[in-house]
Amino acid sequence: MIISSYMRNEHRECDELFSTAEKSVIDGNFEEAEKEFLLFANETLEHFKREEDSLFPTFEEISGSKEGPTMVMRHEHEQVRGLIGKMAGAIESKDSDAYLSMAESMMILLQQHNMKEEQMLYAMCDRMIPQDKKEKTLEEMKAIEL
């Protein structure tokens, strides 16, 4: 559960930041929304970097495959990155309608993505990766920054 717990907590933190930014857009406070969205974007991208630079390679090494769940997760990360860029543009231009429309898509994408990671990939990591390697991987992930 060491991987699942840590990564699930990161998902919840990102969800909270996303929700706070959305509320500021709804309130028309774009100065605050910009700050909060930047926090969400940075935390989300840092989370992806931890997965892509440490967790996924460890899982791929143990499982012997780069074609499975990590390939799907990387693809979804790219989708999220693209949406982050578009949403940042909507905040910059103070277009709440565009932002909120994209926020709905982002929320659905992230919920589905996080569910797959939490219920499948992280559980597989916890089962397959030896304890000492999990602890080492977790320490590596904690040290990764954007």
mmCIF file of N, CA, C and O in Angstrom, residues 10-46:
data_model
loop_
_atom_site.group_PDB
_atom_site.id
_atom_site.type_symbol
_atom_site.label_atom_id
_atom_site.label_comp_id
_atom_site.label_asym_id
_atom_site.label_seq_id
_atom_site.Cartn_x
_atom_site.Cartn_y
_atom_site.Cartn_z
ATOM 1 N N GLU A 10 -1.588 12.388 -3.405
ATOM 2 C CA GLU A 10 -1.232 13.415 -4.385
ATOM 3 C C GLU A 10 -2.415 13.720 -5.298
ATOM 4 O O GLU A 10 -2.660 14.880 -5.626
ATOM 5 N N HIS A 11 -3.158 12.705 -5.709
ATOM 6 C CA HIS A 11 -4.347 12.934 -6.536
ATOM 7 C C HIS A 11 -5.328 13.837 -5.809
ATOM 8 O O HIS A 11 -5.875 14.778 -6.399
ATOM 9 N N ARG A 12 -5.564 13.568 -4.537
ATOM 10 C CA ARG A 12 -6.541 14.368 -3.765
ATOM 11 C C ARG A 12 -6.079 15.816 -3.640
ATOM 12 O O ARG A 12 -6.893 16.734 -3.712
ATOM 13 N N GLU A 13 -4.789 16.022 -3.428
ATOM 14 C CA GLU A 13 -4.260 17.389 -3.330
ATOM 15 C C GLU A 13 -4.469 18.137 -4.644
ATOM 16 O O GLU A 13 -4.880 19.302 -4.646
ATOM 17 N N CYS A 14 -4.201 17.483 -5.757
ATOM 18 C CA CYS A 14 -4.400 18.109 -7.068
ATOM 19 C C CYS A 14 -5.883 18.396 -7.303
ATOM 20 O O CYS A 14 -6.232 19.462 -7.819
ATOM 21 N N ASP A 15 -6.752 17.475 -6.915
ATOM 22 C CA ASP A 15 -8.199 17.681 -7.055
ATOM 23 C C ASP A 15 -8.652 18.919 -6.295
ATOM 24 O O ASP A 15 -9.464 19.714 -6.783
ATOM 25 N N GLU A 16 -8.126 19.087 -5.101
ATOM 26 C CA GLU A 16 -8.512 20.241 -4.268
ATOM 27 C C GLU A 16 -8.042 21.549 -4.911
ATOM 28 O O GLU A 16 -8.791 22.535 -4.946
ATOM 29 N N LEU A 17 -6.843 21.564 -5.434
ATOM 30 C CA LEU A 17 -6.328 22.763 -6.108
ATOM 31 C C LEU A 17 -7.164 23.085 -7.347
ATOM 32 O O LEU A 17 -7.474 24.252 -7.617
ATOM 33 N N PHE A 18 -7.547 22.065 -8.088
ATOM 34 C CA PHE A 18 -8.372 22.242 -9.281
ATOM 35 C C PHE A 18 -9.714 22.867 -8.902
ATOM 36 O O PHE A 18 -10.185 23.814 -9.534
ATOM 37 N N SER A 19 -10.322 22.341 -7.867
ATOM 38 C CA SER A 19 -11.618 22.826 -7.401
ATOM 39 C C SER A 19 -11.544 24.283 -6.943
ATOM 40 O O SER A 19 -12.440 25.094 -7.245
ATOM 41 N N THR A 20 -10.492 24.630 -6.263
ATOM 42 C CA THR A 20 -10.309 26.004 -5.779
ATOM 43 C C THR A 20 -10.158 26.977 -6.947
ATOM 44 O O THR A 20 -10.754 28.060 -6.936
ATOM 45 N N ALA A 21 -9.399 26.592 -7.950
ATOM 46 C CA ALA A 21 -9.234 27.447 -9.134
ATOM 47 C C ALA A 21 -10.564 27.626 -9.856
ATOM 48 O O ALA A 21 -10.915 28.735 -10.269
ATOM 49 N N GLU A 22 -11.313 26.544 -9.989
ATOM 50 C CA GLU A 22 -12.603 26.616 -10.670
ATOM 51 C C GLU A 22 -13.558 27.561 -9.937
ATOM 52 O O GLU A 22 -14.266 28.350 -10.562
ATOM 53 N N LYS A 23 -13.558 27.489 -8.622
ATOM 54 C CA LYS A 23 -14.427 28.369 -7.836
ATOM 55 C C LYS A 23 -14.068 29.835 -8.079
ATOM 56 O O LYS A 23 -14.959 30.692 -8.216
ATOM 57 N N SER A 24 -12.795 30.138 -8.163
ATOM 58 C CA SER A 24 -12.373 31.523 -8.414
ATOM 59 C C SER A 24 -12.815 31.991 -9.795
ATOM 60 O O SER A 24 -13.199 33.149 -9.971
ATOM 61 N N VAL A 25 -12.782 31.105 -10.787
ATOM 62 C CA VAL A 25 -13.270 31.462 -12.118
ATOM 63 C C VAL A 25 -14.774 31.734 -12.053
ATOM 64 O O VAL A 25 -15.262 32.728 -12.597
ATOM 65 N N ILE A 26 -15.505 30.873 -11.380
ATOM 66 C CA ILE A 26 -16.950 31.058 -11.233
ATOM 67 C C ILE A 26 -17.254 32.390 -10.560
ATOM 68 O O ILE A 26 -18.189 33.101 -10.954
ATOM 69 N N ASP A 27 -16.442 32.757 -9.577
ATOM 70 C CA ASP A 27 -16.619 34.024 -8.864
ATOM 71 C C ASP A 27 -16.135 35.231 -9.671
ATOM 72 O O ASP A 27 -16.302 36.368 -9.240
ATOM 73 N N GLY A 28 -15.495 34.976 -10.811
ATOM 74 C CA GLY A 28 -14.992 36.061 -11.643
ATOM 75 C C GLY A 28 -13.694 36.675 -11.142
ATOM 76 O O GLY A 28 -13.280 37.741 -11.594
ATOM 77 N N ASN A 29 -13.041 36.008 -10.211
ATOM 78 C CA ASN A 29 -11.784 36.506 -9.642
ATOM 79 C C ASN A 29 -10.623 35.866 -10.408
ATOM 80 O O ASN A 29 -10.016 34.884 -9.962
ATOM 81 N N PHE A 30 -10.310 36.449 -11.567
ATOM 82 C CA PHE A 30 -9.311 35.833 -12.445
ATOM 83 C C PHE A 30 -7.886 35.979 -11.929
ATOM 84 O O PHE A 30 -7.034 35.144 -12.230
ATOM 85 N N GLU A 31 -7.633 37.000 -11.144
ATOM 86 C CA GLU A 31 -6.290 37.148 -10.575
ATOM 87 C C GLU A 31 -6.009 35.979 -9.625
ATOM 88 O O GLU A 31 -4.953 35.345 -9.694
ATOM 89 N N GLU A 32 -6.973 35.679 -8.774
ATOM 90 C CA GLU A 32 -6.837 34.552 -7.853
ATOM 91 C C GLU A 32 -6.874 33.222 -8.617
ATOM 92 O O GLU A 32 -6.114 32.304 -8.316
ATOM 93 N N ALA A 33 -7.757 33.137 -9.597
ATOM 94 C CA ALA A 33 -7.871 31.907 -10.400
ATOM 95 C C ALA A 33 -6.547 31.576 -11.072
ATOM 96 O O ALA A 33 -6.154 30.401 -11.134
ATOM 97 N N GLU A 34 -5.880 32.589 -11.574
ATOM 98 C CA GLU A 34 -4.595 32.365 -12.243
ATOM 99 C C GLU A 34 -3.581 31.764 -11.284
ATOM 100 O O GLU A 34 -2.882 30.800 -11.614
ATOM 101 N N LYS A 35 -3.502 32.309 -10.069
ATOM 102 C CA LYS A 35 -2.573 31.781 -9.063
ATOM 103 C C LYS A 35 -2.925 30.342 -8.701
ATOM 104 O O LYS A 35 -2.053 29.471 -8.619
ATOM 105 N N GLU A 36 -4.207 30.103 -8.479
ATOM 106 C CA GLU A 36 -4.645 28.780 -8.051
ATOM 107 C C GLU A 36 -4.506 27.759 -9.174
ATOM 108 O O GLU A 36 -4.121 26.611 -8.927
ATOM 109 N N PHE A 37 -4.803 28.178 -10.396
ATOM 110 C CA PHE A 37 -4.657 27.259 -11.517
ATOM 111 C C PHE A 37 -3.184 26.908 -11.728
ATOM 112 O O PHE A 37 -2.851 25.761 -12.032
ATOM 113 N N LEU A 38 -2.318 27.886 -11.557
ATOM 114 C CA LEU A 38 -0.883 27.623 -11.684
ATOM 115 C C LEU A 38 -0.424 26.598 -10.646
ATOM 116 O O LEU A 38 0.370 25.702 -10.957
ATOM 117 N N LEU A 39 -0.939 26.710 -9.424
ATOM 118 C CA LEU A 39 -0.609 25.715 -8.395
ATOM 119 C C LEU A 39 -1.091 24.325 -8.812
ATOM 120 O O LEU A 39 -0.364 23.342 -8.701
ATOM 121 N N PHE A 40 -2.337 24.249 -9.291
ATOM 122 C CA PHE A 40 -2.882 22.974 -9.774
ATOM 123 C C PHE A 40 -2.013 22.409 -10.898
ATOM 124 O O PHE A 40 -1.641 21.238 -10.879
ATOM 125 N N ALA A 41 -1.722 23.243 -11.883
ATOM 126 C CA ALA A 41 -0.944 22.783 -13.039
ATOM 127 C C ALA A 41 0.428 22.285 -12.601
ATOM 128 O O ALA A 41 0.863 21.198 -13.019
ATOM 129 N N ASN A 42 1.101 23.041 -11.763
ATOM 130 C CA ASN A 42 2.440 22.646 -11.317
ATOM 131 C C ASN A 42 2.419 21.353 -10.511
ATOM 132 O O ASN A 42 3.265 20.475 -10.712
ATOM 133 N N GLU A 43 1.468 21.228 -9.600
ATOM 134 C CA GLU A 43 1.367 20.010 -8.796
ATOM 135 C C GLU A 43 1.046 18.799 -9.674
ATOM 136 O O GLU A 43 1.589 17.715 -9.480
ATOM 137 N N THR A 44 0.152 18.991 -10.628
ATOM 138 C CA THR A 44 -0.230 17.893 -11.526
ATOM 139 C C THR A 44 0.951 17.480 -12.398
ATOM 140 O O THR A 44 1.241 16.286 -12.542
ATOM 141 N N LEU A 45 1.651 18.449 -12.958
ATOM 142 C CA LEU A 45 2.797 18.140 -13.815
ATOM 143 C C LEU A 45 3.937 17.520 -13.018
ATOM 144 O O LEU A 45 4.647 16.636 -13.521
ATOM 145 N N GLU A 46 4.102 17.945 -11.780
ATOM 146 C CA GLU A 46 5.125 17.343 -10.921
ATOM 147 C C GLU A 46 4.747 15.892 -10.601
ATOM 148 O O GLU A 46 5.606 15.005 -10.584
#
